[in-house]
Coordinates of C-alpha atoms in Angstrom, one line a residue:
X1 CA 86.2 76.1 107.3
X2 CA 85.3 78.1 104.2
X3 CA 88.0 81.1 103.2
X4 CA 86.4 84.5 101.7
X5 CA 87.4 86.2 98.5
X6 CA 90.3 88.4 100.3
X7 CA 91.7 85.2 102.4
X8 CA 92.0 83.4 99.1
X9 CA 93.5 86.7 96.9
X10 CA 96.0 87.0 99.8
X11 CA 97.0 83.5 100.0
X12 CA 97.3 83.7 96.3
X13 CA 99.5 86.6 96.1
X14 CA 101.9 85.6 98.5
X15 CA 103.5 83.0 95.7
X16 CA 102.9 85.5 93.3
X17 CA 105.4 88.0 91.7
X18 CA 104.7 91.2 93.4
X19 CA 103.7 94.7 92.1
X20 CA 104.7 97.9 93.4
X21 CA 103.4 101.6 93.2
X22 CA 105.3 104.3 92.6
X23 CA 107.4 105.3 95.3
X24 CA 107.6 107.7 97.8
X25 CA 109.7 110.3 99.6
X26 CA 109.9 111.4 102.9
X27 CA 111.9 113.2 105.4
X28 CA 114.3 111.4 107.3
X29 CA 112.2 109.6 110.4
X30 CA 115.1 108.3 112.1
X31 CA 117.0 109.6 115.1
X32 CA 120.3 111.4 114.8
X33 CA 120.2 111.6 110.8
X34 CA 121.3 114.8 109.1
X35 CA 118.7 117.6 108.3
X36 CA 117.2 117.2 104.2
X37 CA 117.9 113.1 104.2
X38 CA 115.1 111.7 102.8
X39 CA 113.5 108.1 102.5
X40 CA 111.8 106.4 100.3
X41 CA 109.1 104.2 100.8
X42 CA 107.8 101.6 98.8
X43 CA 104.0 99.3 98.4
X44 CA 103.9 96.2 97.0
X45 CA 101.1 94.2 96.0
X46 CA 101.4 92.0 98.8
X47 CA 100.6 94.7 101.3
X48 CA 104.0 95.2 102.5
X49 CA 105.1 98.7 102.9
X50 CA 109.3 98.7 102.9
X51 CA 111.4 102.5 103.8
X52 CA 114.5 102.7 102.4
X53 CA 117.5 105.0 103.0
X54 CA 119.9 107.0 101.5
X55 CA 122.7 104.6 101.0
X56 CA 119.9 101.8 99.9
X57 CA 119.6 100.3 103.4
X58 CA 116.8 99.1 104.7
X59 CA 115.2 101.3 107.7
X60 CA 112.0 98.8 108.0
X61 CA 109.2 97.2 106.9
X62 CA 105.4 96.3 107.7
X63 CA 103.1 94.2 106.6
X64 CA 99.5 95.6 106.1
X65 CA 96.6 95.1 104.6
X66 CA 97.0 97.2 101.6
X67 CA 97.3 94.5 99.3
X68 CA 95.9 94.1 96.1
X69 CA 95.7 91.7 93.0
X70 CA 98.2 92.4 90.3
X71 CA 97.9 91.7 86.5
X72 CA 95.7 88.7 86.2
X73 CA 95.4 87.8 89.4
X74 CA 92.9 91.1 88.8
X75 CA 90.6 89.1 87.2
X76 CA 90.7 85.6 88.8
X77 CA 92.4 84.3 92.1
X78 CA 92.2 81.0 93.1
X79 CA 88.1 80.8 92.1
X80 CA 87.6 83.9 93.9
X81 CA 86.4 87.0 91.6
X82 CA 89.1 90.0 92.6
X83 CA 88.2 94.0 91.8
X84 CA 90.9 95.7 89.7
X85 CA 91.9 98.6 92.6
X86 CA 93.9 101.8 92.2
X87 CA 96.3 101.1 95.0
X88 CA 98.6 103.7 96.5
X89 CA 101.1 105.2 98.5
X90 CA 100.6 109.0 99.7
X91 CA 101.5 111.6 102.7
X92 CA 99.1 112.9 104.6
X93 CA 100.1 116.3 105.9
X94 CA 98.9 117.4 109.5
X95 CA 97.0 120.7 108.7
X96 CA 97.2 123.9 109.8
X97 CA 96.1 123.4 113.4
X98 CA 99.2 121.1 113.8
X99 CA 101.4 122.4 111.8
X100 CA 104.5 120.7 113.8
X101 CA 103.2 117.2 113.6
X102 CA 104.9 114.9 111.5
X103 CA 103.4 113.8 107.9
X104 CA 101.7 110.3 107.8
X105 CA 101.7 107.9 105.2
X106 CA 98.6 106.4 103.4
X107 CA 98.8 103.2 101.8
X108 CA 95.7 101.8 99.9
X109 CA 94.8 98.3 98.3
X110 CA 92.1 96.8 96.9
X111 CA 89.6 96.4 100.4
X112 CA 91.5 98.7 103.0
X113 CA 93.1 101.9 103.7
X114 CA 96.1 102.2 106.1
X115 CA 97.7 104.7 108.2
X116 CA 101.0 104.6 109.6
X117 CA 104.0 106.6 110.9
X118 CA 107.0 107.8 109.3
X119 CA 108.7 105.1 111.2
X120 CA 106.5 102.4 110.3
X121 CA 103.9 101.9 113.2
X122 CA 100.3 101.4 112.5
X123 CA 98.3 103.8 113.7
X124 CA 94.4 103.6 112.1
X125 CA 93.0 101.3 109.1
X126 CA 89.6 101.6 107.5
X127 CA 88.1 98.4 105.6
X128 CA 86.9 99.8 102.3
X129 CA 83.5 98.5 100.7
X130 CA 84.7 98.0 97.2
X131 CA 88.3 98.7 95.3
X132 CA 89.2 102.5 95.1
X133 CA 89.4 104.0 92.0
X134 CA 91.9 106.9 92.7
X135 CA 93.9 108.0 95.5
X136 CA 92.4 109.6 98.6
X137 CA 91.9 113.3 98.4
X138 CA 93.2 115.0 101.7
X139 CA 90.4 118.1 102.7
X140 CA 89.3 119.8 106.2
X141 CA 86.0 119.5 105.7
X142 CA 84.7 119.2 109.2
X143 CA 87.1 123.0 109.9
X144 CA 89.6 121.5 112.7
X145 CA 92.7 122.1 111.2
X146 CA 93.2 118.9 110.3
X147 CA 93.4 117.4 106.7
X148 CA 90.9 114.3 106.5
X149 CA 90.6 112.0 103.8
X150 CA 88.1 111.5 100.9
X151 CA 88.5 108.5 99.0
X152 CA 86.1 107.1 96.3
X153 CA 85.6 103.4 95.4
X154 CA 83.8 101.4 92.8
X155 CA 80.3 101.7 94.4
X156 CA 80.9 104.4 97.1
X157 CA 82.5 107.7 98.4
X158 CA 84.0 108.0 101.5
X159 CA 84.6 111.0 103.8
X160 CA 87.0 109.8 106.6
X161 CA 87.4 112.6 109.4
X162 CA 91.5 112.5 110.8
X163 CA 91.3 112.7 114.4
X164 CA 94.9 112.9 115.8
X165 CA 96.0 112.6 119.6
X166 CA 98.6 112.3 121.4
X167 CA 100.6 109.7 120.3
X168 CA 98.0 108.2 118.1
X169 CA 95.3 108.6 115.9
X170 CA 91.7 107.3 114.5
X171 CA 89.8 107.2 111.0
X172 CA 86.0 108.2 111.5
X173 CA 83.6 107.4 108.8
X174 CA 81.6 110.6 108.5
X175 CA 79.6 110.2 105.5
X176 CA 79.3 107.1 102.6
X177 CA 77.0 107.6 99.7
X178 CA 76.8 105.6 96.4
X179 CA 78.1 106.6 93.6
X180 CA 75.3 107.3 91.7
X181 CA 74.8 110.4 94.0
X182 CA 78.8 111.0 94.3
X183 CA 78.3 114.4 91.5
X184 CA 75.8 115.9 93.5
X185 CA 78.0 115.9 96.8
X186 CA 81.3 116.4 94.9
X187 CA 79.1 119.9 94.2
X188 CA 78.5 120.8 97.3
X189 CA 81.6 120.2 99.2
X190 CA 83.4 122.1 96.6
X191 CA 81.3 124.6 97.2
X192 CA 81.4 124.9 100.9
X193 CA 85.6 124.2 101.2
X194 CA 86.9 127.6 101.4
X195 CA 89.4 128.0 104.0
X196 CA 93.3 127.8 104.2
X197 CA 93.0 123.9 104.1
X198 CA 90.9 123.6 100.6
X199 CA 91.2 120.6 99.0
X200 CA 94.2 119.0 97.3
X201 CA 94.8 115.5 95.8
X202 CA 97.9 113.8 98.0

């Protein structure tokens, strides 16, 4: 059975040394900790997003699909042709309709976008057409309250509407254009985000 171009950079990865971006801090997510602990929380290359506590110990870790190639894997993996990404590792804040609900965490690779929980559980993921070339931009641009997501690849921008519930939460493609026309909407939505959420990198 044939393997695509992300089966094979995966597979190839795995036995590879991985990378990691740089790290992030977040309040404490676990039960019965003391008020202003923080964690940090770490991506590597292989997709595998790691929290780690104060005293170094491990709280958990997940494996996603936030991987990417690293070094010169970038260029070749195992015949298969792999896009240089900008992976990363962000909070996304509720917004001001929520402004209770705990922060989220955004990890990105090469091909997807992943959302999970201060506590690890997966709670959306997006596939991405092509490797992004920043980090996601968090905006309100549809005027809930809540921050969304804009995140711009290779060949396309994304706007991903943030639509949280009760216990969970879902990614919505609202609008995908190539990059050719990326300036001319960059113009407009700039021009039509005033409001207490705005628009502010991660």
């Amino acid at each position: 059975r044939g393997r695509s171009s992300g089966d094979v950079a995966s597979r190839a990865m795995s036995s590879a040394a991985a990378a990691v971006v740089a790290p992030l801090t977040m309040p404490r997510a676990l039960a019965g900790e003391q008020s202003g602990a923080r964690d940090t929380l770490f991506l590597a290359s292989t997709g595998r997003v790691s929290s780690v506590g104060p005293t170094g110990a491990l709280n958990w870790f997940r494996h996603t699909g936030a991987w990417w190639a690293a070094g010169a894997l970038a260029e070749h993996v195992g015949g298969a042709d792999v896009e240089a990404a900008f992976p990363s590792l962000e909070r996304l804040p509720a917004g001001p309709a929520e402004p209770s609900a705990p922060e989220l965490i955004v990890a990105t690779g090469a091909r997807a976008l992943i959302v999970l929980s201060p506590s690890g559980e997966p709670f959306a993921s997006l596939e991405l057409p092509s490797a992004p070339v920043g980090a996601p931009i968090a905006a309100d641009f549809d005027g809930d309250g809540v921050l969304d997501l804009v995140v711009q690849t290779r060949t396309a921008l994304l706007g991903v509407r943030v639509v949280r519930r009760a216990g969970s939460l879902a990614l919505k493609l609202v609008f995908g254009t190539l990059v050719a026309a990326v300036a001319v909407l960059a113009a407009r939505f700039h021009a039509g985000a005033a409001g207490p959420a705005g628009v502010r990198a991660l």
